[in-house]
Structure formats: structure tokens, C-alpha cells
PDB file of C-alpha atoms in Angstrom:
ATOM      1  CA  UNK A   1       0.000   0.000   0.000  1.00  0.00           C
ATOM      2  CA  UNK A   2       1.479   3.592  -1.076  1.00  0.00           C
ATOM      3  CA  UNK A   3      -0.539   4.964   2.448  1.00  0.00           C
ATOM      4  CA  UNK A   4      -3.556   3.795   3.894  1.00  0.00           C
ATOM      5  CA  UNK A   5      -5.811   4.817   0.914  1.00  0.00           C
ATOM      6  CA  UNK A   6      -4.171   4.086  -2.259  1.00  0.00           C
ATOM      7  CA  UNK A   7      -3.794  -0.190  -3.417  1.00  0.00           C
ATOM      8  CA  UNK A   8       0.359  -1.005  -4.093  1.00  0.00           C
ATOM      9  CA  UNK A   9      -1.125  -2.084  -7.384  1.00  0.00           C
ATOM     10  CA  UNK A  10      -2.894   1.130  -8.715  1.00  0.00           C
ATOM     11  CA  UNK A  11      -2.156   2.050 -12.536  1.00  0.00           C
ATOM     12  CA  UNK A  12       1.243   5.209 -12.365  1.00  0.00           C
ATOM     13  CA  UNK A  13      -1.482   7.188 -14.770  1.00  0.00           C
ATOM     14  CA  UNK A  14      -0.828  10.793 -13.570  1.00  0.00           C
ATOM     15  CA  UNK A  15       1.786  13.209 -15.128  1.00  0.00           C
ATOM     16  CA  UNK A  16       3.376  15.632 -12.472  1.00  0.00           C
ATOM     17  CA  UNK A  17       5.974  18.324 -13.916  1.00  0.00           C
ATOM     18  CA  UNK A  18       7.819  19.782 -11.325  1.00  0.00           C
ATOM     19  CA  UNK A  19      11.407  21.772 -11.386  1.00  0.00           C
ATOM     20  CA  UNK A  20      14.138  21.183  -8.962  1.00  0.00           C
ATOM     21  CA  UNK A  21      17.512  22.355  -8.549  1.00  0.00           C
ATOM     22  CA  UNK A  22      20.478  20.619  -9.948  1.00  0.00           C
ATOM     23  CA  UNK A  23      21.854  19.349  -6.543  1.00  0.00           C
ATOM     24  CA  UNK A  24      18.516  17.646  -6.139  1.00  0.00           C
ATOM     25  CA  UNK A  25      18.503  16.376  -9.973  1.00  0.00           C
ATOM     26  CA  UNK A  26      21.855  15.261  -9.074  1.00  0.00           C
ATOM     27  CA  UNK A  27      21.015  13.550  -5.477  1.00  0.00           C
ATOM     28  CA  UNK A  28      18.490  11.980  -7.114  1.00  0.00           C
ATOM     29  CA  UNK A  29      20.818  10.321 -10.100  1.00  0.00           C
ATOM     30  CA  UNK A  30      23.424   9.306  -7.608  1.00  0.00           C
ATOM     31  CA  UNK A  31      20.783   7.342  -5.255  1.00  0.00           C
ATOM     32  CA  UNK A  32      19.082   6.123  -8.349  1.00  0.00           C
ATOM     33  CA  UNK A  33      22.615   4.976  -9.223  1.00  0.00           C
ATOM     34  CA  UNK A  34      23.625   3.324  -5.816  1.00  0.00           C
ATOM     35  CA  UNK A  35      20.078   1.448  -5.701  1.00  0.00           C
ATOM     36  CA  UNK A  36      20.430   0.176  -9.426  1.00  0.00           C
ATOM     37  CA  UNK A  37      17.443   2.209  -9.983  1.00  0.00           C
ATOM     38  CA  UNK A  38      16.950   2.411 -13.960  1.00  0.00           C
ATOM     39  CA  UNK A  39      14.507   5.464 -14.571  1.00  0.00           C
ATOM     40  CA  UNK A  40      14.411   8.893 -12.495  1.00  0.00           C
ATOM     41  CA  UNK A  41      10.988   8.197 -12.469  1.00  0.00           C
ATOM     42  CA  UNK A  42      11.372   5.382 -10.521  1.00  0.00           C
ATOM     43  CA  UNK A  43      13.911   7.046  -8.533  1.00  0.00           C
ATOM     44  CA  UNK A  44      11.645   9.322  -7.379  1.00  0.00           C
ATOM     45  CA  UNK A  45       8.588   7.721  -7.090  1.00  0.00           C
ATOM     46  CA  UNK A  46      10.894   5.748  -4.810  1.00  0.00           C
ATOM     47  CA  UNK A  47      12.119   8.487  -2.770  1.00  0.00           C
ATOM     48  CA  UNK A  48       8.402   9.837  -2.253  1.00  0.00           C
ATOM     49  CA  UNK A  49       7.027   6.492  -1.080  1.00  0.00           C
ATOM     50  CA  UNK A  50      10.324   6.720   1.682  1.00  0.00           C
ATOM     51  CA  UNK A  51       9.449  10.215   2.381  1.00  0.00           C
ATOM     52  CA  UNK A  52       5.585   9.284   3.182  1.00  0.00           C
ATOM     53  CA  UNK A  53       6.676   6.312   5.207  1.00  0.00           C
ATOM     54  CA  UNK A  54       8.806   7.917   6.994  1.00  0.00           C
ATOM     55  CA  UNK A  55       6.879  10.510   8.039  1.00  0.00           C
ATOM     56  CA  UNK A  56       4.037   7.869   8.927  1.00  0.00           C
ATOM     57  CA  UNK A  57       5.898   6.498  11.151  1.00  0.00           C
ATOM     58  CA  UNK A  58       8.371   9.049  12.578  1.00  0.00           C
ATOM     59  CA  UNK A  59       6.083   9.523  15.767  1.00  0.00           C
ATOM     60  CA  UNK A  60       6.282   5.629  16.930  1.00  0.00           C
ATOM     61  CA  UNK A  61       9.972   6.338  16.300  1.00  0.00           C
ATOM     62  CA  UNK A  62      10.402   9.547  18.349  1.00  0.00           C
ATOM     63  CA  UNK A  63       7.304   8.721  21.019  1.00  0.00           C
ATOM     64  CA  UNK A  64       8.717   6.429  22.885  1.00  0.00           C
ATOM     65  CA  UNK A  65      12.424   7.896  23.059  1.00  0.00           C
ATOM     66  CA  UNK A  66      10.761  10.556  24.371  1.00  0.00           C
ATOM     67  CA  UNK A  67       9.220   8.711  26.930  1.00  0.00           C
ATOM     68  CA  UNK A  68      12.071   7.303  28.532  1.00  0.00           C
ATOM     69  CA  UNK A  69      14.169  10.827  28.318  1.00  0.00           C
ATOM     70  CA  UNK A  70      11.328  11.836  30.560  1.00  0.00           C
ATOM     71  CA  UNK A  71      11.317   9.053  32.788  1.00  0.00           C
ATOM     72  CA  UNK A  72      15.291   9.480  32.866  1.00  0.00           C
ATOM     73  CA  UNK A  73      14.389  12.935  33.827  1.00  0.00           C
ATOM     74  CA  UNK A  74      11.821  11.976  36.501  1.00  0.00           C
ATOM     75  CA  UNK A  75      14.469   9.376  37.876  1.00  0.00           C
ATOM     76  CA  UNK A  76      17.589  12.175  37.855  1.00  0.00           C
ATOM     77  CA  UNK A  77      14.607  14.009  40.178  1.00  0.00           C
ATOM     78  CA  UNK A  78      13.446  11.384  42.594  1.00  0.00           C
ATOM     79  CA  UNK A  79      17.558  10.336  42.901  1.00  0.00           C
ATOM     80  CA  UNK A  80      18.260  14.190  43.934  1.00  0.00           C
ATOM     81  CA  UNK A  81      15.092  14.611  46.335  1.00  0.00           C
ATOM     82  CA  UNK A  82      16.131  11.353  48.261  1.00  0.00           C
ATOM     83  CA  UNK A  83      19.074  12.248  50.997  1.00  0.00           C
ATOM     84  CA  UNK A  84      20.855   9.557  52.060  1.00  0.00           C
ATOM     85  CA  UNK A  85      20.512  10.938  55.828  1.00  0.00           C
ATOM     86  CA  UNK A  86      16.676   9.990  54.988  1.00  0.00           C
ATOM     87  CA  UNK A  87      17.354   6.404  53.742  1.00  0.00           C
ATOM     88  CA  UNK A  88      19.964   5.806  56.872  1.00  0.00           C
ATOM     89  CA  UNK A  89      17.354   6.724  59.317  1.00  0.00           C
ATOM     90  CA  UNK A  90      14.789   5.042  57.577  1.00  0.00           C
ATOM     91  CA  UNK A  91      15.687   1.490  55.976  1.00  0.00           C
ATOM     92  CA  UNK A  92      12.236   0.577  55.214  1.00  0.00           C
ATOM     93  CA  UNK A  93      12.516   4.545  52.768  1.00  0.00           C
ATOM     94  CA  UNK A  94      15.451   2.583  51.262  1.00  0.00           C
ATOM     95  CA  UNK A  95      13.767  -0.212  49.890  1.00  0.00           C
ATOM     96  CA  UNK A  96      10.534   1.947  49.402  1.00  0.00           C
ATOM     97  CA  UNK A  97      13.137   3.780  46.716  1.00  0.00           C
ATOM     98  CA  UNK A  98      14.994   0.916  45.407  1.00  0.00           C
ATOM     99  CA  UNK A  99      11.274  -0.417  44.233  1.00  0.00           C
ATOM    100  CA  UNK A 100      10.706   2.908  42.771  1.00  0.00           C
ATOM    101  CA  UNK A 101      14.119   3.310  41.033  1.00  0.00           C
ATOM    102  CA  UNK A 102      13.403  -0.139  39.537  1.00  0.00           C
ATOM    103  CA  UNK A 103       9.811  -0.034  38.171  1.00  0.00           C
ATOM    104  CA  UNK A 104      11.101   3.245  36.810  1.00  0.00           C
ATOM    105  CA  UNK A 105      14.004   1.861  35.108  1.00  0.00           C
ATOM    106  CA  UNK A 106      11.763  -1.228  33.848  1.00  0.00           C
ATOM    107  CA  UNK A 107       9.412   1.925  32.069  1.00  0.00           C
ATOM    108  CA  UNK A 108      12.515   3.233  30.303  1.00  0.00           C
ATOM    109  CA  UNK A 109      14.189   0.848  29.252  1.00  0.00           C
ATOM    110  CA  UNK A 110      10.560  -0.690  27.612  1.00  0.00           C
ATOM    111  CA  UNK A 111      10.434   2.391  26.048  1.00  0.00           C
ATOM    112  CA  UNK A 112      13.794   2.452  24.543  1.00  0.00           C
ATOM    113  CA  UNK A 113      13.174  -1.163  23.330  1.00  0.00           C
ATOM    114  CA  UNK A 114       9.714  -0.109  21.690  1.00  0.00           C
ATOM    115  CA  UNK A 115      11.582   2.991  20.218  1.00  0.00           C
ATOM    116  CA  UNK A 116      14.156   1.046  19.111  1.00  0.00           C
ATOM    117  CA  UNK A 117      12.042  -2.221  17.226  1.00  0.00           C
ATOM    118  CA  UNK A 118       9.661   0.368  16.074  1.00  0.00           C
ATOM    119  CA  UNK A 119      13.107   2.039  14.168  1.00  0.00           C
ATOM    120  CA  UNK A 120      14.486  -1.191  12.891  1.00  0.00           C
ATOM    121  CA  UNK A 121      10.903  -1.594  11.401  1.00  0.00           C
ATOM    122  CA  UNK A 122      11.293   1.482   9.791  1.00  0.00           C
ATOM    123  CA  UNK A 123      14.708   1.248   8.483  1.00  0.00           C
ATOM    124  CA  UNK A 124      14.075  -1.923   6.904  1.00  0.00           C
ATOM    125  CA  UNK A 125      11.118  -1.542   5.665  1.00  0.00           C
ATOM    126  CA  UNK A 126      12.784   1.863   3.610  1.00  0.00           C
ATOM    127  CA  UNK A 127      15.307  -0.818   2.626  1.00  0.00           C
ATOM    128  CA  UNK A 128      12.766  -2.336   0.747  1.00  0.00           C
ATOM    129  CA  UNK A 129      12.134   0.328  -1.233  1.00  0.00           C
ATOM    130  CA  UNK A 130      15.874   1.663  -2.192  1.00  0.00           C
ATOM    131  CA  UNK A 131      16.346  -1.844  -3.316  1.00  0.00           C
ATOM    132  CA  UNK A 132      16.809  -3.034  -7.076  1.00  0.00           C
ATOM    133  CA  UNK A 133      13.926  -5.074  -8.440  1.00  0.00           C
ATOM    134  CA  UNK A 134      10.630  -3.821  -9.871  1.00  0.00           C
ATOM    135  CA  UNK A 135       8.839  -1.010  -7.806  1.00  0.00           C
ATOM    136  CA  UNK A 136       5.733  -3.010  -7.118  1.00  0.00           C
ATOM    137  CA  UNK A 137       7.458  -5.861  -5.937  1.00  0.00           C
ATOM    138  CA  UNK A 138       9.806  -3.499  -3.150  1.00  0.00           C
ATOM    139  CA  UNK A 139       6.230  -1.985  -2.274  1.00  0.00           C
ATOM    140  CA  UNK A 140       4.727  -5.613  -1.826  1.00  0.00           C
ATOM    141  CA  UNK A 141       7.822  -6.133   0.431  1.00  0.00           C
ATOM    142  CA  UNK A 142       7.765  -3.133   2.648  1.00  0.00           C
ATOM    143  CA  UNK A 143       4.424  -3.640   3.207  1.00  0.00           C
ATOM    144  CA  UNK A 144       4.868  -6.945   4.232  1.00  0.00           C
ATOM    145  CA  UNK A 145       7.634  -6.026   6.599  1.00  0.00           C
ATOM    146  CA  UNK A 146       5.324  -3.386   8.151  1.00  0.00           C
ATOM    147  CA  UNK A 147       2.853  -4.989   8.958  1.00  0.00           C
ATOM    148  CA  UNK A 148       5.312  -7.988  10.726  1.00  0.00           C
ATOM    149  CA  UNK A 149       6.388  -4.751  12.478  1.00  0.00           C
ATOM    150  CA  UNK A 150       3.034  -3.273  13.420  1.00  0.00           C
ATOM    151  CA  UNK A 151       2.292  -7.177  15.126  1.00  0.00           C
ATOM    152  CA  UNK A 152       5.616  -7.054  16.880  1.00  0.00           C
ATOM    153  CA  UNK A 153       4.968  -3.425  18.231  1.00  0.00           C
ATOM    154  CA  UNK A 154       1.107  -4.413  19.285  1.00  0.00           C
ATOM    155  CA  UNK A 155       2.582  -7.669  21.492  1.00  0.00           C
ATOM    156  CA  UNK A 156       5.592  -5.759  22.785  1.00  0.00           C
ATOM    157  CA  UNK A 157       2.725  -2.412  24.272  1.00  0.00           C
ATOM    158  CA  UNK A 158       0.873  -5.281  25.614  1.00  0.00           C
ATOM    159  CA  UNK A 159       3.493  -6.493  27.503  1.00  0.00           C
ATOM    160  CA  UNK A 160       4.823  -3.546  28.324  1.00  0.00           C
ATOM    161  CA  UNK A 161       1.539  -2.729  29.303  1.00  0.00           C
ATOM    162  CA  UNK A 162       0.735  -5.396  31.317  1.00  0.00           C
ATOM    163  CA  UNK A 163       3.881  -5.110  33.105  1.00  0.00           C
ATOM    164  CA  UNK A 164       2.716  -1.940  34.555  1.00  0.00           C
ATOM    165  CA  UNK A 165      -0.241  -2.695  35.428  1.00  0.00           C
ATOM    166  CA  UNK A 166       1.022  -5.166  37.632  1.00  0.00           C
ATOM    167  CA  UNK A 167       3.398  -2.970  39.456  1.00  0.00           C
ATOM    168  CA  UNK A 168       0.726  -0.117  39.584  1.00  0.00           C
ATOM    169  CA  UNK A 169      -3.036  -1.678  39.735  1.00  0.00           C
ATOM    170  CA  UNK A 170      -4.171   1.241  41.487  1.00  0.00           C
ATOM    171  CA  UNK A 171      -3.482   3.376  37.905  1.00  0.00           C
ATOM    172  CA  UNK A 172      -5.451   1.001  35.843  1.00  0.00           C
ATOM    173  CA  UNK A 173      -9.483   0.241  35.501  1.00  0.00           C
ATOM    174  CA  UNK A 174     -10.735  -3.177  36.299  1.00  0.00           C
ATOM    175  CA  UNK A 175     -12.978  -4.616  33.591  1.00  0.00           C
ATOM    176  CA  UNK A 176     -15.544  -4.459  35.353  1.00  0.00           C
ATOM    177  CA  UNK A 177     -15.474  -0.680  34.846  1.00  0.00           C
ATOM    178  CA  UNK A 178     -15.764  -0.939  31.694  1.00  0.00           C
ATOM    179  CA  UNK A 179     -19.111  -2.713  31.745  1.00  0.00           C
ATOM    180  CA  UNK A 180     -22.360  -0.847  31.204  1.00  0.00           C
TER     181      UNK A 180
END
């Protein structure tokens, strides 16, 4: 599929005349080039199918990086606010934030993981396309290896999921609430 829309398999009917500079022509001749890409048409129909994709999926990229900068944030926080005059007087505060520093960990680190299969989708599936071989087929490919991703990235948020709402129950609803 070109996006969610538009079938891998639709007829290349529509003429679109554009200029560009020569560095671009010229990017676009020496990628074409490296990729064993025939036709500048090609070459850029190519390129705009890895632009769209990319874009698409950008935010699954960049989400979940972002979530585990914050909770690396959060953590640099909690590690400051705790004195260790606090946790000496208090060994039951110690393991209180050794739990904390742990489930908090556990959250980043899922969220680097996530970021980090939902890139290596991404980069291969834009393999795909900069590959040799006829357009349709690269297009049947990368679709194929997105959608393995997608499956991946839905079992890996229900784990991760699940995960936390083991460690926090109290932040999730019960099923029953759900029922009407």
C-alpha cells in the first residue's frame, strides 16, 4: 500500500511536472545509481514512497524515546530529592526507593526497546524500497515487513503494558469498569 488509501497495485497514470535544482537532480541520479534504480521516475517515485513512510511512522519512532528521556528525567529528580541521611534513618525509605528506582528503570528501558524495534521496522522496511527489483514488488515487500512490524509493536505495548499494570493496579481500571 502507497498509504492507507491508495492499493500497491494502482495504474502510475498521472503526469506531475515539477522543477528542482540541480543538486537535487543530481542527489536523485546518484541514489538512483547506488540502488540500481533504472529510470528517475522510478527514482523518485521511490524516494516519495520513503518520504511518506517515513513521516508515517516518525512519531512511533520519536514517542517512545521521548518517553524514557522523561522518565530518565523523573528518575535524575526522585535520585536528587532522596538524601541519604533519609534512607539511613529510615531502611524501610530505602527499599521503598529501590522499588521505585526499579519499576522506573523497567518503564525506560521498555520504552527504549519499543523505540528502538519500532526504528528497525522502519529502516528496513525503507530498505525495501531503495532496493533493485521492480517497484511493485519493493512496495509488496515493505508492506509486508510493516505490517510484521506493526504485530511485533502491538505484542511488545501489551506487555509492556501489562507489566505496569502489575506494578501499579491502582493506575489502571478493572474490567468491570468498563461494563455498562
Amino acid at each position: 500500500m502507497v498509504d492507507d488509501d491508495t492499493p500497491a497495485d494502482e495504474p502510475k497514470s498521472e503526469r506531475f511536472n515539477m522543477f528542482i535544482s540541480k543538486s537535487e537532480m543530481e542527489a536523485i541520479d546518484e541514489w538512483a545509481w547506488r540502488n540500481r534504480i533504472r529510470s528517475k521516475s522510478e527514482a523518485v517515485r521511490r524516494l516519495v514512497q520513503i518520504g511518506i513512510r517515513t513521516e508515517r511512522q516518525l512519531p512511533e519512532v520519536v514517542n517512545p524515546f521521548w518517553e524514557a528521556t522523561n522518565l530518565a528525567t523523573q528518575m535524575r529528580v526522585a535520585i536528587h530529592n532522596v538524601s541519604a541521611e533519609e534512607i539511613a534513618q529510615n531502611p524501610k525509605r530505602a527499599t521503598e526507593v529501590a522499588t521505585i528506582f526499579v519499576e522506573m528503570y523497567d518503564d525506560m528501558l521498555g520504552a527504549l526497546i519499543l523505540s528502538s524495534e519500532q526504528l528497525h521496522g522502519m529502516v528496513t522496511e525503507l530498505a525495501n524500497l531503495s532496493e533493485s527489483g521492480t517497484f511493485m514488488t519493493q512496495l509488496k515487500l515493505a508492506d509486508e515487513v510493516s505490517f510484521k512490524q506493526f504485530q511485533r509493536l502491538k505484542a511488545h505495548i501489551n506487555d509492556f503494558e501489562l507489566g505496569r499494570h502489575k506494578r501499579h493496579p491502582e493506575l489502571y481500571a478493572s474490567p468491570e469498569d468498563y461494563e455498562e
